[in-house]
Amino acid sequence: MTAVRDAFGRSLRNLRVSVTDRCNLRCQYCMPEEEYVWLPREEILHFEEVSRLVDVFITLGVDKVRLTGGEPLLRRDLPELIKLLAAKPALRDLALTTNGVLLAEQAEALKVAGLGRVTVSLDTLSPERFTALTRRSTHDRVLEGIAAVTRIGFTGTKIDTVVIRGVNDDELADLIEFGKRVPAEVRFIEYMDVGGATRWSWDRVMSRAQMLETLERRYGRIEPVIEHSTAPADRFRLPDGTIFGIISSTTAPFCADCDRSRLTADGMWYLCLYALAGIDLREPLRAGASADELCALITGKWAARRDRGAEERLATRDHTPLIQIGQLRQDPHLEMHTRGG
Ligand code: SAM
Ligand code: SF4
Ligand code: SF4
């Protein structure tokens, strides 16, 4: 293995692999529009192609892969990809982020295929709010999906909640209590102005500090968990020992430690969630590039990486959505649901 470091000394450990840009929800903070431009089907990577690329990333130091989307469970035969990836001993962590709608029916096959962990996005415990937020009435199926994950024997389950002021900021404690029962660690994510979040505004962001203040009113003193990690969530402990996380991407970004990059379903590689351009890996892959050639391409790009998108965004104090709708229609790669979050 030849570990590679970027211009700021950050290694390349984490790869988020989007397996589809399609989704069966329309979350207001991610896909608020009526119509979308989809990636052409013939450009979507086959599982063997994803597997080959992951092998190259492994040789450069990647040991954690997270499957995402769009909604990854919409990708037909996903367990087949999981089998290919689970067979790679160098991958210490193989996880999936899903909206949970199709999880109850697929959880067992995912586990049998070798998936390590599941993160389910759940923003509210109220079916009515869920419908208003996602424009679909499938809240009960998400709850069934979460229950199935525990029943089937997954451990390390997480629940990710995007907190939006005036929408679900009164549910933080209820979600933590729900997490205790699952059991799952709940992580609150600050609302981000990523591509696709065309309804974002600063006054809808609830900051980490405000979340902690709200939770301390309910639970009493909350202690930070001291740990060395490049994971995006800062973790905290309630007086009863319950751990939860906050991903403060908007008000306190963590770019300095960022070891993550993203591969879209059509093989574009992004060095930062906020990057306006990616690197096309599908083209050389399909043109017959060898593993060494792909390795050299990826190494060169990562070595030159200077991205720290969220920090720069915070520094500009620009409080309008990052990317305007016209730009998104011209390049779906700018969308969060294409990049995989
Ligand atoms: N569809 C799957 C899901 O929702 O879990 C996987 C893809 S989704 C793009 C990945 C994560 O991005 C989800 O947890 C979602 O809540 C988060 N996300 C999307 N838009 C966001 C935004 N504007 N701010 C913060 N998080 C966002
Ligand atoms: Fe919601 Fe995930 Fe779909 Fe985006 S990709 S609309 S966050 S379920
Ligand atoms: Fe990493 Fe870019 Fe997110 Fe910063 S904004 S943490 S560099 S992906």
Coordinates of C-alpha atoms and ligand atoms in Angstrom, one line a residue:
M1 CA 0.0 0.0 0.0
T2 CA 1.3 3.5 -0.9
A3 CA -0.6 5.9 1.4
V4 CA -1.0 9.2 -0.3
R5 CA -1.4 12.7 1.4
D6 CA -2.9 15.8 0.0
A7 CA -1.3 19.3 0.0
F8 CA -2.4 19.8 3.6
G9 CA -1.1 16.4 4.8
R10 CA -4.6 14.8 4.8
S11 CA -4.7 11.1 4.0
L12 CA -7.2 9.3 1.8
R13 CA -9.0 6.8 4.0
N14 CA -12.7 7.2 3.3
L15 CA -14.6 6.7 0.1
R16 CA -18.3 7.3 -0.3
V17 CA -19.6 5.4 -3.3
S18 CA -22.9 6.6 -4.7
V19 CA -24.6 3.7 -6.5
T20 CA -27.5 5.7 -8.0
D21 CA -28.6 9.3 -8.3
R22 CA -32.3 8.3 -8.1
C23 CA -34.4 8.6 -5.0
N24 CA -37.8 7.6 -3.7
L25 CA -38.1 10.6 -1.3
R26 CA -38.0 14.3 -2.1
C27 CA -36.5 15.8 1.1
Q28 CA -36.9 19.6 1.1
Y29 CA -33.3 20.1 2.0
C30 CA -31.9 17.9 -0.7
M31 CA -34.4 17.5 -3.6
P32 CA -36.9 20.3 -3.3
E33 CA -37.6 20.7 -7.0
E34 CA -40.3 19.1 -9.1
E35 CA -38.1 17.9 -11.9
Y36 CA -34.5 16.6 -12.1
V37 CA -32.0 15.7 -14.8
W38 CA -30.8 12.2 -14.2
L39 CA -27.5 10.6 -15.1
P40 CA -27.7 8.6 -18.4
R41 CA -28.2 4.9 -17.6
E42 CA -25.4 3.7 -19.9
E43 CA -22.9 5.8 -17.9
I44 CA -23.7 4.2 -14.5
L45 CA -20.8 2.0 -13.4
H46 CA -21.3 -1.7 -13.3
F47 CA -20.5 -3.4 -10.0
E48 CA -17.3 -4.9 -11.4
E49 CA -16.2 -1.4 -12.4
V50 CA -16.9 -0.1 -8.9
S51 CA -15.0 -3.0 -7.4
R52 CA -12.0 -2.4 -9.6
L53 CA -11.9 1.3 -8.6
V54 CA -12.2 0.4 -5.0
D55 CA -9.2 -1.9 -5.3
V56 CA -7.2 1.0 -6.6
F57 CA -8.4 3.3 -3.8
I58 CA -7.4 0.5 -1.3
T59 CA -3.8 0.5 -2.6
L60 CA -3.7 4.3 -1.8
G61 CA -4.9 3.9 1.8
V62 CA -8.7 3.7 1.7
D63 CA -10.0 1.3 4.4
K64 CA -13.6 2.6 4.8
V65 CA -16.3 2.5 2.1
R66 CA -19.8 3.9 2.6
L67 CA -22.4 3.1 0.0
T68 CA -24.9 5.9 -0.6
G69 CA -27.0 7.6 -3.3
G70 CA -29.6 9.0 -4.1
E71 CA -31.2 6.1 -2.4
P72 CA -28.8 3.2 -2.6
L73 CA -31.5 0.5 -2.0
L74 CA -33.1 1.5 -5.3
R75 CA -30.0 0.0 -7.1
R76 CA -31.0 -3.4 -8.3
D77 CA -29.0 -6.3 -6.8
L78 CA -27.1 -4.1 -4.4
P79 CA -26.1 -7.2 -2.3
E80 CA -24.0 -8.4 -5.3
L81 CA -21.9 -5.3 -5.0
I82 CA -21.7 -5.7 -1.2
K83 CA -20.4 -9.3 -1.7
L84 CA -17.7 -8.0 -4.0
L85 CA -16.6 -5.3 -1.5
A86 CA -17.0 -7.5 1.6
A87 CA -14.5 -9.9 0.1
K88 CA -11.7 -7.3 0.3
P89 CA -9.9 -7.8 3.6
A90 CA -8.3 -4.4 3.5
L91 CA -11.7 -2.7 3.9
R92 CA -12.2 -2.5 7.7
D93 CA -15.5 -0.8 7.5
L94 CA -18.2 -1.3 4.9
A95 CA -21.3 0.8 5.7
L96 CA -24.5 2.0 4.0
T97 CA -26.5 5.3 4.3
T98 CA -30.1 4.9 3.4
N99 CA -33.4 6.7 3.9
G100 CA -34.8 3.4 5.2
V101 CA -37.9 3.1 3.0
L102 CA -36.8 -0.2 1.5
L103 CA -34.7 -1.4 4.4
A104 CA -37.2 -3.8 6.0
E105 CA -37.4 -5.9 2.9
Q106 CA -33.6 -5.8 2.1
A107 CA -31.9 -5.8 5.5
E108 CA -31.4 -9.5 5.7
A109 CA -29.9 -9.8 2.2
L110 CA -27.6 -6.9 3.0
K111 CA -26.4 -8.6 6.1
V112 CA -25.9 -12.0 4.4
A113 CA -23.9 -10.2 1.7
G114 CA -21.5 -8.9 4.3
L115 CA -22.6 -5.3 5.0
G116 CA -21.0 -4.1 8.2
R117 CA -23.1 -1.2 9.4
V118 CA -26.2 0.8 8.5
T119 CA -26.9 4.5 9.0
V120 CA -30.6 5.5 8.5
S121 CA -31.6 9.1 7.9
L122 CA -34.6 10.0 10.0
D123 CA -35.5 13.6 10.6
T124 CA -38.8 13.3 12.5
L125 CA -40.9 10.9 14.5
S126 CA -44.1 12.4 13.2
P127 CA -45.6 10.8 10.1
E128 CA -47.2 14.1 9.2
R129 CA -44.0 16.0 9.4
F130 CA -42.2 13.3 7.5
T131 CA -44.7 13.6 4.6
A132 CA -44.3 17.4 4.6
L133 CA -40.5 17.1 4.7
T134 CA -40.1 14.3 2.1
R135 CA -43.3 14.7 0.0
R136 CA -43.9 10.9 0.4
S137 CA -46.0 9.0 3.0
T138 CA -43.6 6.2 3.9
H139 CA -42.7 7.1 7.5
D140 CA -44.0 3.8 8.8
R141 CA -41.8 1.9 6.4
V142 CA -38.7 3.8 7.6
L143 CA -39.5 2.8 11.2
E144 CA -40.0 -0.8 10.1
G145 CA -36.7 -0.7 8.4
I146 CA -34.9 0.6 11.5
A147 CA -36.6 -2.2 13.6
A148 CA -35.5 -4.8 11.0
V149 CA -31.9 -3.7 11.2
T150 CA -31.7 -4.5 14.9
R151 CA -33.8 -7.7 14.6
I152 CA -31.5 -9.0 12.0
G153 CA -28.4 -8.4 14.2
F154 CA -26.7 -5.4 12.8
T155 CA -24.8 -3.4 15.4
G156 CA -23.2 0.1 15.3
T157 CA -26.4 1.4 13.7
K158 CA -26.7 5.2 13.4
I159 CA -29.6 7.6 12.8
D160 CA -28.7 10.8 11.0
T161 CA -31.0 13.8 11.4
V162 CA -30.7 17.0 9.5
V163 CA -31.9 19.7 12.0
I164 CA -33.9 22.5 10.4
R165 CA -35.0 25.4 12.5
G166 CA -38.8 25.7 12.7
V167 CA -39.2 22.2 11.2
N168 CA -37.8 19.6 13.6
D169 CA -35.7 21.5 16.1
D170 CA -38.2 20.6 18.8
E171 CA -37.5 16.8 18.4
L172 CA -33.9 16.5 19.4
A173 CA -34.6 14.8 22.8
D174 CA -37.4 12.7 21.3
L175 CA -35.0 11.4 18.7
I176 CA -32.3 10.6 21.3
E177 CA -34.9 8.7 23.3
F178 CA -35.9 6.8 20.1
G179 CA -32.3 6.0 19.4
K180 CA -31.9 4.5 22.9
R181 CA -34.7 2.1 22.2
V182 CA -33.4 1.0 18.7
P183 CA -30.5 1.0 19.9
A184 CA -28.7 3.4 17.6
E185 CA -26.5 6.4 18.0
V186 CA -28.2 9.6 16.9
R187 CA -26.3 12.2 15.0
F188 CA -27.6 15.7 14.4
I189 CA -26.4 17.3 11.2
E190 CA -26.4 21.0 10.7
Y191 CA -28.4 22.1 7.6
M192 CA -25.8 22.6 4.8
D193 CA -26.0 24.8 1.8
V194 CA -24.7 22.1 -0.5
G195 CA -25.6 21.9 -4.2
G196 CA -29.3 21.0 -4.4
A197 CA -30.3 22.7 -1.1
T198 CA -32.0 25.5 -3.0
R199 CA -34.2 26.3 -0.1
W200 CA -31.3 26.8 2.3
S201 CA -31.0 30.0 4.3
W202 CA -28.9 30.9 7.3
D203 CA -31.8 31.5 9.6
R204 CA -32.9 27.8 9.1
V205 CA -29.6 26.5 10.4
M206 CA -29.6 25.3 14.0
S207 CA -26.0 25.4 15.2
R208 CA -24.2 22.8 17.3
A209 CA -24.1 25.3 20.1
Q210 CA -27.8 25.8 20.0
M211 CA -28.5 22.1 19.8
L212 CA -26.3 21.5 22.9
E213 CA -28.1 24.3 24.8
T214 CA -31.5 22.8 24.0
L215 CA -30.4 19.4 25.0
E216 CA -28.8 20.6 28.3
R217 CA -32.0 22.2 29.2
R218 CA -33.6 18.8 29.0
Y219 CA -30.9 16.5 30.3
G220 CA -28.5 18.6 32.4
R221 CA -24.8 18.7 31.8
I222 CA -23.5 17.2 28.6
E223 CA -19.9 16.1 28.3
P224 CA -17.8 16.0 25.1
V225 CA -16.4 12.5 24.4
I226 CA -12.6 13.0 24.0
E227 CA -11.3 10.9 21.1
H228 CA -8.9 11.1 18.2
S229 CA -10.8 10.6 15.1
T230 CA -11.3 12.0 11.6
A231 CA -15.1 11.1 11.8
P232 CA -17.2 14.2 11.0
A233 CA -19.3 13.9 14.1
D234 CA -18.3 15.4 17.5
R235 CA -19.6 13.0 20.1
F236 CA -21.2 13.9 23.4
R237 CA -22.3 12.0 26.5
L238 CA -25.6 12.6 28.4
P239 CA -25.6 12.2 32.2
D240 CA -27.1 8.6 31.8
G241 CA -24.2 7.6 29.5
T242 CA -26.0 7.8 26.2
I243 CA -23.8 9.0 23.4
F244 CA -24.9 11.1 20.5
G245 CA -23.1 13.1 17.8
I246 CA -23.3 16.5 16.1
I247 CA -22.0 17.1 12.6
S248 CA -21.4 20.8 12.6
S249 CA -20.5 21.1 8.9
T250 CA -22.0 24.6 8.6
T251 CA -20.9 26.5 11.7
A252 CA -17.7 24.6 12.7
P253 CA -16.4 22.7 9.7
F254 CA -13.9 19.9 10.1
C255 CA -12.0 20.3 6.7
A256 CA -8.6 20.2 8.5
D257 CA -9.0 16.5 9.1
C258 CA -11.0 15.5 6.1
D259 CA -9.9 12.2 4.6
R260 CA -13.1 11.7 2.5
S261 CA -13.7 11.7 -1.2
R262 CA -16.8 10.7 -3.2
L263 CA -17.4 8.6 -6.3
T264 CA -20.6 9.2 -8.2
A265 CA -22.6 6.4 -9.7
D266 CA -21.2 7.4 -13.2
G267 CA -17.6 7.3 -12.0
M268 CA -16.9 11.0 -11.3
W269 CA -14.6 11.4 -8.4
Y270 CA -15.0 14.5 -6.1
L271 CA -12.3 15.6 -3.7
C272 CA -14.8 17.7 -1.6
L273 CA -18.5 17.9 -1.1
Y274 CA -18.4 21.5 -2.3
A275 CA -16.0 21.0 -5.3
L276 CA -17.5 22.4 -8.6
A277 CA -15.6 19.9 -10.8
G278 CA -14.7 16.2 -10.4
I279 CA -12.3 13.8 -12.1
D280 CA -13.7 11.4 -14.6
L281 CA -12.6 7.9 -13.7
R282 CA -15.1 6.1 -15.8
E283 CA -13.6 7.2 -19.1
P284 CA -10.0 5.8 -18.4
L285 CA -11.5 2.7 -16.8
R286 CA -13.6 1.9 -19.8
A287 CA -10.8 2.8 -22.1
G288 CA -8.8 0.0 -20.5
A289 CA -6.5 1.9 -18.1
S290 CA -4.5 -0.5 -15.9
A291 CA -4.7 -0.4 -12.1
D292 CA -1.3 1.3 -12.1
E293 CA -2.5 4.0 -14.5
L294 CA -5.6 4.7 -12.4
C295 CA -3.5 4.7 -9.3
A296 CA -1.2 7.3 -10.8
L297 CA -4.1 9.5 -11.8
I298 CA -5.8 9.3 -8.4
T299 CA -2.5 9.9 -6.6
G300 CA -1.7 13.0 -8.6
K301 CA -5.1 14.5 -8.0
W302 CA -5.1 13.7 -4.3
A303 CA -1.5 15.0 -3.8
A304 CA -2.6 18.4 -5.3
R305 CA -5.8 18.6 -3.2
R306 CA -6.3 21.9 -1.4
D307 CA -10.1 21.6 -0.9
R308 CA -11.7 22.9 2.3
G309 CA -15.1 23.8 0.9
A310 CA -17.1 24.2 4.1
E311 CA -14.5 26.4 5.8
E312 CA -14.2 28.6 2.7
R313 CA -18.0 28.9 2.6
L314 CA -18.2 29.9 6.2
A315 CA -15.4 32.5 5.7
T316 CA -17.2 34.2 2.8
R317 CA -20.3 34.8 5.1
D318 CA -22.4 34.4 2.0
H319 CA -25.9 33.6 3.1
T320 CA -27.5 32.7 -0.2
P321 CA -27.7 29.1 -1.5
L322 CA -24.4 28.0 -2.9
I323 CA -25.5 26.8 -6.4
Q324 CA -28.4 28.3 -8.2
I325 CA -31.1 26.1 -9.9
G326 CA -30.0 26.9 -13.5
Q327 CA -26.5 25.6 -12.8
L328 CA -27.9 22.4 -11.2
R329 CA -30.0 21.7 -14.2
Q330 CA -27.0 21.9 -16.5
D331 CA -24.8 19.7 -14.3
P332 CA -26.6 17.2 -12.1
H333 CA -23.1 16.3 -10.6
L334 CA -23.5 19.4 -8.5
E335 CA -26.5 17.9 -6.7
M336 CA -26.1 16.4 -3.2
H337 CA -28.2 13.5 -4.2
T338 CA -25.7 12.7 -7.0
R339 CA -22.6 13.2 -4.8
G340 CA -24.1 11.0 -2.0
G341 CA -23.9 13.4 0.9
Ligands
SAM1 N1 -30.8 8.8 0.4 C1 -29.9 8.4 1.5 C2 -30.3 9.1 2.8 O1 -31.0 10.0 2.8 O2 -29.8 8.6 3.8 C3 -28.4 8.6 1.2 C4 -28.0 9.8 0.4 S1 -28.3 11.4 1.3 C5 -27.8 12.5 0.1 C6 -27.0 11.3 2.5 C7 -27.2 12.2 3.6 O3 -27.1 13.6 3.2 C8 -28.5 12.1 4.4 O4 -28.3 11.8 5.7 C9 -29.1 13.4 4.2 O5 -29.9 13.8 5.4 C10 -27.9 14.3 4.1 N2 -28.2 15.6 3.5 C11 -28.8 15.9 2.3 N3 -29.0 17.2 2.1 C12 -28.5 17.8 3.1 C13 -28.3 19.2 3.5 N4 -28.8 20.2 2.8 N5 -27.7 19.5 4.7 C14 -27.3 18.5 5.5 N6 -27.4 17.2 5.2 C15 -28.0 16.8 4.0
SF4_2 FE1 -33.7 12.6 1.0 FE2 -31.5 11.0 0.8 FE3 -33.3 11.2 -1.2 FE4 -31.7 13.3 -0.6 S1 -31.0 11.4 -1.4 S2 -33.9 13.3 -1.1 S3 -31.5 13.1 1.6 S4 -33.6 10.4 0.9
SF4_3 FE1 -14.0 17.6 3.5 FE2 -14.8 19.4 1.7 FE3 -16.5 18.6 3.6 FE4 -14.4 20.2 4.2 S1 -16.2 20.6 2.9 S2 -15.0 18.3 5.3 S3 -12.9 19.4 2.7 S4 -15.7 17.3 2.0

